[in-house]
Amino acid sequence: MISQRLRLEDNVVLSGTHTHSGPAGYFQYTLFMISCKGFMKESIEPLVNGIVKSIDIAHSSIRPGRIFRSRGELEDSSLNRSPHSYLNNPESERHRYTNSQRTKYKWNTDKQVLVLKFTDLDGDGIATTWDTPPTCWSRTRTAGSCLDSNLGDVSPNTKGPHCMNTGLPCDYLNSSCPVGGTKQCGAFGPGADMFESTRIIGHSIYMKAKVSCMVTAVEEVTGVLHLAHQWVNMTDVTVQINATHTGDPFWDRIRDALVGVPSNKTQACHHPKPILFNTGSTMSGRRLREAVKQELQSEGAFRDLEVVIAGLSNIYTHYITTFEEYQVQRYEGASTIYGPHTLSAYLQKYRGLARAIAQDRVSELPVGPEPPFFTEKLFNLLPAPSIDRKPVNTSFGDVLQQVLPVYRPGDVVSVTFVAGNPRNSGDIRDKTFVTVEIHDNRTNTWEVVYTDASWETRFHWLKGSFQRSKATVDWFVPAAAPSGSYRIKHFGNFKEKKDVFKPYEGTSDVFTVTDSFYYQ
């Protein structure tokens, strides 16, 4: 247990990845709840419980270890999705990050990969990477990634934006197409679809981390651990722009009304962005790293420095562009919610934290106002799932489309079940909607080899008419799959009536996986 005398933020940093297609409804601020129709208890409870469980497991298995670091460059895995905004930064600053030996490559994203290798005293361990692009997937699928750094304008869609109806490149300035406008403009790559793109980029990151760990991760990280933490109310920060001028990065307070005419002060603060509701890009990250490095080195106590940004840590504040990028008002600039001087406010605050560490005066830092935990005025506009129904003369879990008798590695096994709405399954931590099982002839038992968390499986739920749903499970048989007898199972719950949920499961026929269809 963490000592009651210590604040949680003195012991734990929640630094994660992000996805464009995970569950929503857990962030308590109105601006973010609007997009997902409100706060959802079913979303936040599994997340909180899972995080606490992970911390508990880590704490109970803690043991002495060592840390090694390695640096490298990861190419062909990302591009800048708003190069027009990036080009609005000063040319002299951009030139510092241009690869002079590759005139074609303008380095408008960070290609740096920092690998930290954590091992126990026997040398067994894991690798963690920073500065890598995270999302290959649309909001219709789930995805995972490495830890995030300054990736606000970074995209893994390396083929770039093209018009889906013509295949031609989108308009450079406004990301639109001659026919269909912005709706027809989409970015893709490097694979033929989201699955292949994720696999390609994930494998590239994995190989970079693997090689770095096995070959070059020999520089050990040692020394004392320093920590400086401070809560900041970004609506109440005065930015010192120069010796004589200051700027307010946001409005004085957010008024109760969601919709209304913003005050002249608010409009001036956010100009040139139009405001609907009163509610980090590559270069921003570079400036922040430089600022922190300068402050730490200014006192002479820190010399050999590697400044790393873990972008999504402890709380989410949306995009942070440079003042110059904000003026262009592409997506990142328009989503910088605290105004054009947001980055200046961050630089100012992080310089203060770094200075406190360098001068050994962290204890003098004010704690700052802790973020509120909202328990009232949380809304949910998403209706509860309706009662589940099934076709006549069927039961939940029955197979609607059966598997074939024989498959080979590389084939796709597909089976469709009568299903309930997955939302009616509640908290499925430590559970699964899908298993792929192989028969063990020695013990006459079935062994689970894949679940819905496996890369080789796909779980598709289709909401049919009259509340009748079906679920299709696909298993992409890997090349290394051993020959044998297999089956696929689906698990779920159906809603019989209000507040009454019942479990069900379905099982496919047994099928064979073999290298050849000709067997005895």
Short mmCIF file of C-alpha atoms in Angstrom, two decimals:
data_model
loop_
_atom_site.label_atom_id
_atom_site.label_comp_id
_atom_site.label_asym_id
_atom_site.label_seq_id
_atom_site.Cartn_x
_atom_site.Cartn_y
_atom_site.Cartn_z
CA MET A 1 0.00 0.00 0.00
CA ILE A 2 1.15 3.55 -0.69
CA SER A 3 1.86 5.53 2.43
CA GLN A 4 -0.94 7.94 3.31
CA ARG A 5 1.67 10.65 3.80
CA LEU A 6 2.61 10.55 0.13
CA ARG A 7 0.47 11.89 -2.66
CA LEU A 8 -0.44 9.43 -5.37
CA GLU A 9 1.33 11.56 -7.98
CA ASP A 10 4.57 11.17 -6.01
CA ASN A 11 4.51 7.43 -6.68
CA VAL A 12 2.59 6.78 -9.88
CA VAL A 13 2.63 8.32 -13.34
CA LEU A 14 -0.07 7.08 -15.66
CA SER A 15 1.59 7.35 -19.05
CA GLY A 16 -0.21 5.58 -21.82
CA THR A 17 -0.96 5.16 -25.46
CA HIS A 18 -4.07 6.20 -27.31
CA THR A 19 -6.38 4.78 -29.91
CA HIS A 20 -8.96 6.29 -32.23
CA SER A 21 -11.41 3.48 -31.62
CA GLY A 22 -11.46 2.51 -27.96
CA PRO A 23 -14.37 2.88 -25.53
CA ALA A 24 -15.50 6.42 -24.74
CA GLY A 25 -17.53 8.08 -22.03
CA TYR A 26 -14.98 8.04 -19.20
CA PHE A 27 -13.64 11.61 -19.45
CA GLN A 28 -15.73 13.89 -17.25
CA TYR A 29 -15.38 17.17 -19.11
CA THR A 30 -18.33 18.34 -21.20
CA LEU A 31 -16.34 19.04 -24.36
CA PHE A 32 -15.28 15.39 -24.58
CA MET A 33 -18.56 13.87 -23.36
CA ILE A 34 -20.52 15.56 -26.13
CA SER A 35 -18.80 13.52 -28.83
CA CYS A 36 -19.79 10.19 -27.23
CA LYS A 37 -23.21 11.19 -25.90
CA GLY A 38 -22.20 11.46 -22.28
CA PHE A 39 -20.56 9.85 -19.29
CA MET A 40 -20.71 6.05 -19.12
CA LYS A 41 -20.14 4.25 -15.85
CA GLU A 42 -19.67 1.02 -17.80
CA SER A 43 -16.60 2.55 -19.46
CA ILE A 44 -14.82 4.14 -16.53
CA GLU A 45 -15.18 1.34 -13.97
CA PRO A 46 -13.29 -1.34 -15.96
CA LEU A 47 -10.58 1.20 -16.81
CA VAL A 48 -10.08 2.29 -13.21
CA ASN A 49 -10.26 -1.24 -11.85
CA GLY A 50 -7.86 -2.49 -14.51
CA ILE A 51 -5.33 0.26 -13.81
CA VAL A 52 -5.47 -0.36 -10.06
CA LYS A 53 -5.07 -4.10 -10.61
CA SER A 54 -2.06 -3.50 -12.88
CA ILE A 55 -0.40 -1.30 -10.29
CA ASP A 56 -1.11 -3.86 -7.58
CA ILE A 57 0.40 -6.68 -9.66
CA ALA A 58 3.48 -4.58 -10.46
CA HIS A 59 3.94 -3.59 -6.84
CA SER A 60 3.61 -7.14 -5.56
CA SER A 61 6.19 -8.45 -8.06
CA ILE A 62 8.74 -5.66 -7.71
CA ARG A 63 12.41 -6.68 -7.58
CA PRO A 64 15.82 -5.07 -8.13
CA GLY A 65 16.71 -4.26 -11.71
CA ARG A 66 18.70 -2.17 -14.15
CA ILE A 67 17.84 0.29 -16.94
CA PHE A 68 19.67 0.65 -20.25
CA ARG A 69 19.02 3.09 -23.05
CA SER A 70 19.57 3.19 -26.77
CA ARG A 71 18.77 5.69 -29.51
CA GLY A 72 17.88 5.23 -33.13
CA GLU A 73 15.78 6.49 -36.01
CA LEU A 74 12.55 4.93 -37.26
CA GLU A 75 11.96 5.79 -40.90
CA ASP A 76 9.09 5.04 -43.30
CA SER A 77 6.59 4.73 -40.47
CA SER A 78 5.13 8.23 -40.16
CA LEU A 79 4.54 11.53 -41.87
CA ASN A 80 3.31 14.97 -40.89
CA ARG A 81 -0.41 15.19 -41.56
CA SER A 82 -0.37 19.00 -41.49
CA PRO A 83 2.82 20.01 -43.34
CA HIS A 84 1.28 23.34 -44.29
CA SER A 85 1.03 24.28 -40.60
CA TYR A 86 4.56 23.04 -39.92
CA LEU A 87 5.93 25.25 -42.70
CA ASN A 88 4.58 28.29 -40.87
CA ASN A 89 7.26 27.82 -38.21
CA PRO A 90 10.37 29.97 -38.68
CA GLU A 91 12.61 28.70 -41.47
CA SER A 92 15.70 28.98 -39.30
CA GLU A 93 14.10 26.72 -36.71
CA ARG A 94 12.93 24.18 -39.28
CA HIS A 95 16.39 24.11 -40.83
CA ARG A 96 17.84 22.79 -37.56
CA TYR A 97 15.86 19.58 -38.06
CA THR A 98 16.46 19.12 -41.78
CA ASN A 99 18.64 16.20 -42.76
CA SER A 100 21.28 17.87 -44.93
CA GLN A 101 22.28 14.57 -46.53
CA ARG A 102 18.74 13.89 -47.66
CA THR A 103 17.38 16.99 -49.31
CA LYS A 104 14.15 15.13 -50.06
CA TYR A 105 13.48 14.49 -46.38
CA LYS A 106 12.47 17.60 -44.43
CA TRP A 107 12.16 15.94 -41.01
CA ASN A 108 8.84 17.57 -40.15
CA THR A 109 8.22 14.73 -37.70
CA ASP A 110 10.52 13.28 -35.07
CA LYS A 111 12.12 10.07 -36.31
CA GLN A 112 14.01 9.59 -33.06
CA VAL A 113 13.35 6.40 -31.14
CA LEU A 114 14.49 6.12 -27.55
CA VAL A 115 14.48 2.57 -26.22
CA LEU A 116 14.58 1.99 -22.48
CA LYS A 117 15.39 -1.59 -21.55
CA PHE A 118 14.28 -2.63 -18.07
CA THR A 119 15.84 -5.84 -16.79
CA ASP A 120 16.12 -7.74 -13.57
CA LEU A 121 19.55 -8.61 -12.23
CA ASP A 122 19.58 -11.76 -14.39
CA GLY A 123 19.14 -9.73 -17.56
CA ASP A 124 15.54 -10.64 -18.32
CA GLY A 125 13.34 -7.69 -19.11
CA ILE A 126 11.21 -5.61 -21.44
CA ALA A 127 11.70 -2.69 -23.80
CA THR A 128 9.72 0.54 -23.88
CA THR A 129 9.89 2.94 -26.82
CA TRP A 130 9.04 6.60 -27.17
CA ASP A 131 8.60 8.94 -30.14
CA THR A 132 6.60 6.57 -32.31
CA PRO A 133 3.32 7.10 -34.19
CA PRO A 134 0.39 5.38 -32.51
CA THR A 135 -2.76 5.05 -34.60
CA CYS A 136 -3.26 3.18 -37.87
CA TRP A 137 -6.92 2.53 -37.21
CA SER A 138 -10.14 4.42 -37.70
CA ARG A 139 -12.69 4.94 -34.95
CA THR A 140 -14.48 1.78 -36.06
CA ARG A 141 -11.80 -0.59 -34.78
CA THR A 142 -9.64 -1.15 -31.72
CA ALA A 143 -5.90 -0.65 -31.69
CA GLY A 144 -2.81 -0.60 -29.54
CA SER A 145 0.53 1.12 -29.77
CA CYS A 146 3.75 2.09 -28.07
CA LEU A 147 3.97 4.88 -25.56
CA ASP A 148 3.28 8.28 -27.02
CA SER A 149 5.57 11.28 -27.23
CA ASN A 150 5.02 14.56 -29.11
CA LEU A 151 2.82 13.19 -31.86
CA GLY A 152 0.08 15.75 -32.33
CA ASP A 153 0.67 16.18 -36.05
CA VAL A 154 2.13 12.72 -36.73
CA SER A 155 0.29 10.14 -38.82
CA PRO A 156 1.24 6.54 -39.64
CA ASN A 157 -0.71 6.75 -42.90
CA THR A 158 2.46 6.94 -44.96
CA LYS A 159 0.75 6.86 -48.36
CA GLY A 160 -0.65 10.29 -47.55
CA PRO A 161 -4.11 11.79 -48.15
CA HIS A 162 -5.88 10.77 -51.36
CA CYS A 163 -9.37 11.21 -52.77
CA MET A 164 -11.21 7.94 -52.26
CA ASN A 165 -13.33 8.45 -55.39
CA THR A 166 -10.48 9.22 -57.80
CA GLY A 167 -7.27 8.04 -56.14
CA LEU A 168 -5.65 11.43 -56.75
CA PRO A 169 -3.92 13.41 -53.97
CA CYS A 170 -6.16 15.68 -51.91
CA ASP A 171 -5.81 19.44 -52.05
CA TYR A 172 -2.69 20.34 -50.10
CA LEU A 173 -4.09 23.30 -48.17
CA ASN A 174 -7.60 22.23 -47.20
CA SER A 175 -7.50 18.41 -47.47
CA SER A 176 -10.47 18.27 -49.82
CA CYS A 177 -11.37 16.71 -53.17
CA PRO A 178 -12.89 18.35 -56.29
CA VAL A 179 -15.89 16.05 -55.93
CA GLY A 180 -17.02 15.17 -52.43
CA GLY A 181 -15.00 17.77 -50.53
CA THR A 182 -13.31 16.80 -47.28
CA LYS A 183 -15.49 13.69 -46.83
CA GLN A 184 -13.78 12.01 -49.78
CA CYS A 185 -10.26 12.81 -48.54
CA GLY A 186 -8.65 10.04 -46.52
CA ALA A 187 -5.13 8.97 -45.63
CA PHE A 188 -3.93 5.39 -45.90
CA GLY A 189 -0.92 3.21 -45.63
CA PRO A 190 1.44 1.61 -45.59
CA GLY A 191 -0.69 -1.54 -45.95
CA ALA A 192 -3.76 -2.38 -47.97
CA ASP A 193 -6.04 -1.94 -44.94
CA MET A 194 -5.93 -0.98 -41.26
CA PHE A 195 -4.96 -4.46 -40.13
CA GLU A 196 -2.02 -4.73 -42.51
CA SER A 197 -0.87 -1.16 -41.80
CA THR A 198 -0.88 -1.85 -38.07
CA ARG A 199 1.05 -5.07 -38.58
CA ILE A 200 3.67 -3.42 -40.80
CA ILE A 201 4.31 -0.44 -38.52
CA GLY A 202 4.08 -2.53 -35.36
CA HIS A 203 6.62 -4.97 -36.73
CA SER A 204 8.91 -2.10 -37.75
CA ILE A 205 8.78 -0.63 -34.24
CA TYR A 206 9.26 -4.07 -32.70
CA MET A 207 12.34 -4.80 -34.82
CA LYS A 208 13.84 -1.40 -34.01
CA ALA A 209 13.29 -2.00 -30.30
CA LYS A 210 14.53 -5.59 -30.51
CA VAL A 211 17.73 -4.70 -32.34
CA SER A 212 18.33 -1.75 -30.03
CA CYS A 213 17.89 -3.94 -26.96
CA MET A 214 19.96 -6.85 -28.20
CA VAL A 215 22.78 -4.89 -29.82
CA THR A 216 23.05 -1.28 -28.74
CA ALA A 217 21.27 -0.98 -25.39
CA VAL A 218 24.45 -1.09 -23.32
CA GLU A 219 24.39 2.45 -21.90
CA GLU A 220 23.15 2.03 -18.34
CA VAL A 221 20.96 4.66 -16.71
CA THR A 222 22.07 5.28 -13.15
CA GLY A 223 21.77 7.96 -10.52
CA VAL A 224 19.24 9.54 -8.20
CA LEU A 225 15.57 9.77 -9.16
CA HIS A 226 14.27 13.36 -9.07
CA LEU A 227 10.61 14.33 -9.23
CA ALA A 228 8.79 17.62 -9.65
CA HIS A 229 5.00 17.65 -9.99
CA GLN A 230 2.52 20.47 -10.00
CA TRP A 231 -1.17 20.81 -10.82
CA VAL A 232 -1.89 23.79 -13.06
CA ASN A 233 -5.19 25.50 -13.81
CA MET A 234 -4.60 26.40 -17.45
CA THR A 235 -7.52 28.85 -17.42
CA ASP A 236 -5.61 31.01 -14.94
CA VAL A 237 -2.08 31.26 -16.34
CA THR A 238 -0.53 34.56 -17.37
CA VAL A 239 2.15 34.07 -20.00
CA GLN A 240 5.17 36.37 -20.02
CA ILE A 241 5.53 36.87 -23.80
CA ASN A 242 8.43 39.35 -23.52
CA ALA A 243 9.79 41.93 -21.14
CA THR A 244 6.77 44.20 -21.43
CA HIS A 245 3.85 42.08 -22.65
CA THR A 246 1.81 39.28 -21.17
CA GLY A 247 -0.93 37.09 -22.61
CA ASP A 248 -3.93 35.20 -21.24
CA PRO A 249 -4.00 31.72 -22.80
CA PHE A 250 -7.68 31.19 -22.08
CA TRP A 251 -10.80 33.01 -20.87
CA ASP A 252 -11.26 33.95 -17.22
CA ARG A 253 -13.81 31.21 -16.56
CA ILE A 254 -16.05 28.83 -18.48
CA ARG A 255 -19.61 30.01 -18.21
CA ASP A 256 -22.51 27.70 -17.40
CA ALA A 257 -24.11 27.86 -20.82
CA LEU A 258 -22.83 25.46 -23.47
CA VAL A 259 -23.94 27.56 -26.41
CA GLY A 260 -23.80 31.31 -26.63
CA VAL A 261 -21.96 34.23 -28.14
CA PRO A 262 -18.41 34.28 -26.74
CA SER A 263 -17.21 37.50 -25.18
CA ASN A 264 -14.97 39.84 -27.12
CA LYS A 265 -12.13 38.88 -24.80
CA THR A 266 -12.58 35.20 -25.55
CA GLN A 267 -12.79 35.78 -29.28
CA ALA A 268 -9.64 37.89 -29.19
CA CYS A 269 -7.86 35.26 -27.11
CA HIS A 270 -8.54 32.49 -29.63
CA HIS A 271 -8.25 34.49 -32.85
CA PRO A 272 -8.13 33.35 -35.66
CA LYS A 273 -10.09 30.29 -34.47
CA PRO A 274 -13.90 30.50 -34.67
CA ILE A 275 -15.55 29.29 -31.45
CA LEU A 276 -18.44 26.82 -31.44
CA PHE A 277 -18.51 26.12 -27.69
CA ASN A 278 -16.81 28.05 -24.93
CA THR A 279 -14.94 25.19 -24.03
CA GLY A 280 1.51 18.70 -29.30
CA SER A 281 2.77 18.91 -32.22
CA THR A 282 6.25 17.97 -33.50
CA MET A 283 7.81 21.45 -33.19
CA SER A 284 6.13 22.06 -29.83
CA GLY A 285 7.79 18.93 -28.49
CA ARG A 286 11.17 20.03 -29.78
CA ARG A 287 10.85 23.43 -28.11
CA LEU A 288 9.74 21.84 -24.85
CA ARG A 289 12.68 19.45 -24.80
CA GLU A 290 15.10 22.31 -25.48
CA ALA A 291 13.57 24.44 -22.71
CA VAL A 292 13.77 21.67 -20.11
CA LYS A 293 17.32 20.79 -21.16
CA GLN A 294 18.48 24.40 -20.86
CA GLU A 295 17.04 24.79 -17.38
CA LEU A 296 18.51 21.53 -16.09
CA GLN A 297 21.94 22.39 -17.48
CA SER A 298 21.88 26.00 -16.33
CA GLU A 299 22.94 25.14 -12.78
CA GLY A 300 25.71 22.79 -13.92
CA ALA A 301 24.35 19.81 -12.00
CA PHE A 302 23.12 17.93 -15.06
CA ARG A 303 25.35 17.38 -18.09
CA ASP A 304 24.56 14.20 -20.00
CA LEU A 305 20.85 14.72 -20.63
CA GLU A 306 18.24 12.82 -22.62
CA VAL A 307 14.93 14.72 -22.46
CA VAL A 308 11.94 12.50 -23.25
CA ILE A 309 8.31 13.56 -23.51
CA ALA A 310 5.65 11.10 -22.43
CA GLY A 311 2.77 12.96 -24.02
CA LEU A 312 -0.28 11.34 -22.49
CA SER A 313 0.51 11.37 -18.79
CA ASN A 314 -1.86 11.81 -15.85
CA ILE A 315 -4.33 14.02 -17.73
CA TYR A 316 -5.28 15.00 -21.25
CA THR A 317 -5.20 18.61 -22.47
CA HIS A 318 -5.69 18.06 -26.21
CA TYR A 319 -3.32 19.49 -28.84
CA ILE A 320 -0.47 21.90 -28.22
CA THR A 321 0.76 23.70 -31.34
CA THR A 322 3.29 26.46 -31.74
CA PHE A 323 2.01 30.04 -32.02
CA GLU A 324 2.88 29.95 -35.73
CA GLU A 325 1.05 26.68 -36.39
CA TYR A 326 -2.00 27.96 -34.51
CA GLN A 327 -2.40 30.77 -37.05
CA VAL A 328 -2.96 28.29 -39.91
CA GLN A 329 -5.90 26.68 -38.04
CA ARG A 330 -5.64 23.16 -39.36
CA TYR A 331 -7.03 20.43 -37.12
CA GLU A 332 -4.22 20.59 -34.56
CA GLY A 333 -4.35 24.37 -34.24
CA ALA A 334 -8.13 24.45 -34.05
CA SER A 335 -7.96 21.78 -31.33
CA THR A 336 -5.48 23.72 -29.19
CA ILE A 337 -8.16 24.64 -26.68
CA TYR A 338 -6.25 27.15 -24.53
CA GLY A 339 -5.46 29.56 -27.36
CA PRO A 340 -2.39 30.61 -29.37
CA HIS A 341 -0.13 31.01 -26.31
CA THR A 342 -0.76 27.49 -24.99
CA LEU A 343 2.76 26.28 -25.76
CA SER A 344 4.25 29.39 -24.13
CA ALA A 345 2.32 28.58 -20.96
CA TYR A 346 3.63 25.00 -21.00
CA LEU A 347 7.20 26.13 -21.61
CA GLN A 348 6.91 28.58 -18.73
CA LYS A 349 5.58 25.95 -16.33
CA TYR A 350 8.02 23.20 -17.34
CA ARG A 351 10.95 25.58 -17.08
CA GLY A 352 9.85 26.22 -13.52
CA LEU A 353 9.73 22.50 -12.71
CA ALA A 354 13.13 21.86 -14.30
CA ARG A 355 14.62 24.85 -12.50
CA ALA A 356 13.32 23.55 -9.17
CA ILE A 357 14.99 20.18 -9.80
CA ALA A 358 18.27 21.78 -10.88
CA GLN A 359 18.35 24.03 -7.79
CA ASP A 360 17.13 21.27 -5.43
CA ARG A 361 14.12 23.38 -4.46
CA VAL A 362 11.31 21.03 -5.42
CA SER A 363 9.92 21.10 -1.88
CA GLU A 364 9.21 24.83 -2.34
CA LEU A 365 6.96 24.28 -5.35
CA PRO A 366 3.28 24.92 -4.64
CA VAL A 367 1.17 21.82 -5.16
CA GLY A 368 -1.40 23.69 -7.22
CA PRO A 369 -5.14 23.06 -7.46
CA GLU A 370 -5.97 19.39 -7.88
CA PRO A 371 -8.31 18.59 -10.78
CA PRO A 372 -11.95 18.33 -9.72
CA PHE A 373 -13.60 14.94 -9.57
CA PHE A 374 -17.09 15.40 -10.92
CA THR A 375 -19.89 13.40 -9.33
CA GLU A 376 -22.83 15.63 -10.27
CA LYS A 377 -24.20 17.07 -13.51
CA LEU A 378 -22.84 14.13 -15.50
CA PHE A 379 -25.16 13.41 -18.40
CA ASN A 380 -25.70 10.36 -20.58
CA LEU A 381 -27.73 10.66 -23.79
CA LEU A 382 -27.02 7.11 -24.94
CA PRO A 383 -30.06 4.88 -24.39
CA ALA A 384 -29.64 1.52 -22.69
CA PRO A 385 -29.51 -1.50 -25.01
CA SER A 386 -32.90 -2.91 -25.85
CA ILE A 387 -34.02 -6.44 -25.02
CA ASP A 388 -32.20 -9.03 -27.13
CA ARG A 389 -34.29 -11.20 -29.43
CA LYS A 390 -33.46 -14.23 -31.57
CA PRO A 391 -34.82 -15.91 -34.69
CA VAL A 392 -37.64 -18.41 -34.26
CA ASN A 393 -36.57 -21.90 -33.20
CA THR A 394 -33.06 -20.82 -32.23
CA SER A 395 -31.21 -20.15 -28.99
CA PHE A 396 -28.51 -17.61 -28.21
CA GLY A 397 -25.19 -19.15 -29.18
CA ASP A 398 -26.60 -21.28 -31.99
CA VAL A 399 -24.49 -21.36 -35.15
CA LEU A 400 -26.04 -19.63 -38.16
CA GLN A 401 -23.11 -20.18 -40.54
CA GLN A 402 -20.93 -23.19 -39.83
CA VAL A 403 -17.21 -23.73 -40.39
CA LEU A 404 -15.79 -25.89 -43.18
CA PRO A 405 -14.33 -29.33 -42.36
CA VAL A 406 -10.70 -28.58 -43.32
CA TYR A 407 -8.45 -25.50 -43.49
CA ARG A 408 -4.81 -24.84 -44.29
CA PRO A 409 -2.41 -22.28 -42.75
CA GLY A 410 -3.14 -18.93 -44.35
CA ASP A 411 -6.89 -19.61 -44.63
CA VAL A 412 -9.58 -17.71 -42.71
CA VAL A 413 -11.96 -19.75 -40.57
CA SER A 414 -15.32 -18.00 -40.19
CA VAL A 415 -18.37 -18.89 -38.08
CA THR A 416 -21.52 -16.86 -37.26
CA PHE A 417 -23.57 -17.17 -34.05
CA VAL A 418 -26.95 -15.97 -32.78
CA ALA A 419 -25.76 -13.26 -30.40
CA GLY A 420 -26.75 -10.70 -27.82
CA ASN A 421 -25.63 -7.09 -27.72
CA PRO A 422 -22.02 -7.05 -26.38
CA ARG A 423 -22.96 -4.08 -24.19
CA ASN A 424 -25.10 -6.48 -22.17
CA SER A 425 -22.01 -8.46 -21.19
CA GLY A 426 -20.92 -5.81 -18.69
CA ASP A 427 -17.39 -5.82 -17.36
CA ILE A 428 -15.51 -8.50 -19.33
CA ARG A 429 -12.08 -8.01 -17.78
CA ASP A 430 -10.42 -11.44 -17.46
CA LYS A 431 -13.06 -12.75 -19.86
CA THR A 432 -13.34 -13.02 -23.65
CA PHE A 433 -15.97 -13.05 -26.38
CA VAL A 434 -13.95 -15.54 -28.43
CA THR A 435 -11.73 -18.57 -27.99
CA VAL A 436 -9.97 -20.71 -30.58
CA GLU A 437 -9.21 -24.11 -29.07
CA ILE A 438 -7.11 -27.11 -30.12
CA HIS A 439 -7.82 -30.67 -29.03
CA ASP A 440 -5.12 -32.40 -27.00
CA ASN A 441 -5.32 -36.09 -27.91
CA ARG A 442 -3.11 -37.09 -25.00
CA THR A 443 -5.46 -35.76 -22.33
CA ASN A 444 -8.66 -35.59 -24.40
CA THR A 445 -9.10 -31.93 -23.43
CA TRP A 446 -9.43 -28.62 -25.26
CA GLU A 447 -6.69 -25.97 -24.90
CA VAL A 448 -7.33 -22.27 -25.60
CA VAL A 449 -4.75 -20.98 -28.08
CA TYR A 450 -6.31 -17.64 -29.11
CA THR A 451 -8.86 -15.20 -27.64
CA ASP A 452 -10.46 -11.96 -28.82
CA ALA A 453 -7.28 -10.19 -27.67
CA SER A 454 -5.20 -12.13 -30.20
CA TRP A 455 -4.02 -10.54 -33.42
CA GLU A 456 -5.18 -13.61 -35.34
CA THR A 457 -8.88 -13.23 -34.42
CA ARG A 458 -11.64 -10.80 -35.42
CA PHE A 459 -14.98 -10.41 -33.63
CA HIS A 460 -17.72 -8.72 -35.66
CA TRP A 461 -21.05 -7.88 -34.06
CA LEU A 462 -23.93 -6.95 -36.36
CA LYS A 463 -27.07 -5.35 -34.96
CA GLY A 464 -29.91 -6.78 -36.99
CA SER A 465 -33.56 -5.83 -37.33
CA PHE A 466 -36.10 -6.44 -34.53
CA GLN A 467 -33.28 -6.53 -31.91
CA ARG A 468 -31.89 -9.74 -33.42
CA SER A 469 -28.10 -9.69 -33.47
CA LYS A 470 -25.45 -11.97 -34.83
CA ALA A 471 -21.73 -12.24 -34.22
CA THR A 472 -19.15 -13.49 -36.70
CA VAL A 473 -15.77 -14.79 -35.55
CA ASP A 474 -12.88 -14.91 -38.00
CA TRP A 475 -9.65 -16.77 -37.27
CA PHE A 476 -6.73 -16.07 -39.57
CA VAL A 477 -4.86 -19.36 -39.38
CA PRO A 478 -1.15 -18.53 -38.91
CA ALA A 479 1.55 -20.25 -40.89
CA ALA A 480 2.92 -21.82 -37.70
CA ALA A 481 -0.40 -23.30 -36.57
CA PRO A 482 0.12 -26.98 -35.70
CA SER A 483 -1.96 -29.55 -37.48
CA GLY A 484 -4.85 -30.85 -35.44
CA SER A 485 -8.51 -30.58 -34.52
CA TYR A 486 -9.88 -27.15 -33.61
CA ARG A 487 -13.10 -25.45 -32.59
CA ILE A 488 -14.23 -21.84 -32.09
CA LYS A 489 -16.37 -20.69 -29.15
CA HIS A 490 -18.31 -17.48 -28.56
CA PHE A 491 -19.36 -16.18 -25.13
CA GLY A 492 -21.80 -13.42 -24.26
CA ASN A 493 -24.86 -12.29 -22.36
CA PHE A 494 -28.32 -11.45 -23.62
CA LYS A 495 -30.84 -9.08 -22.08
CA GLU A 496 -34.04 -11.03 -21.39
CA LYS A 497 -35.92 -8.12 -19.84
CA LYS A 498 -35.13 -4.96 -17.92
CA ASP A 499 -32.18 -5.55 -15.57
CA VAL A 500 -32.20 -9.29 -16.32
CA PHE A 501 -29.13 -10.58 -18.16
CA LYS A 502 -28.32 -14.22 -18.88
CA PRO A 503 -25.05 -15.76 -20.11
CA TYR A 504 -24.81 -17.92 -23.20
CA GLU A 505 -22.10 -19.63 -25.23
CA GLY A 506 -21.86 -21.19 -28.66
CA THR A 507 -19.48 -23.71 -30.19
CA SER A 508 -18.61 -24.38 -33.81
CA ASP A 509 -18.22 -27.81 -35.32
CA VAL A 510 -14.79 -29.38 -34.97
CA PHE A 511 -12.57 -28.69 -37.98
CA THR A 512 -9.10 -29.77 -39.04
CA VAL A 513 -6.06 -27.65 -39.78
CA THR A 514 -3.52 -29.44 -41.96
CA ASP A 515 -0.69 -28.59 -44.36
CA SER A 516 -2.43 -30.53 -47.12
CA PHE A 517 -5.98 -31.51 -47.97
CA TYR A 518 -4.65 -34.94 -48.83
CA TYR A 519 -4.23 -36.80 -45.60
CA GLN A 520 -5.10 -40.15 -44.04
#
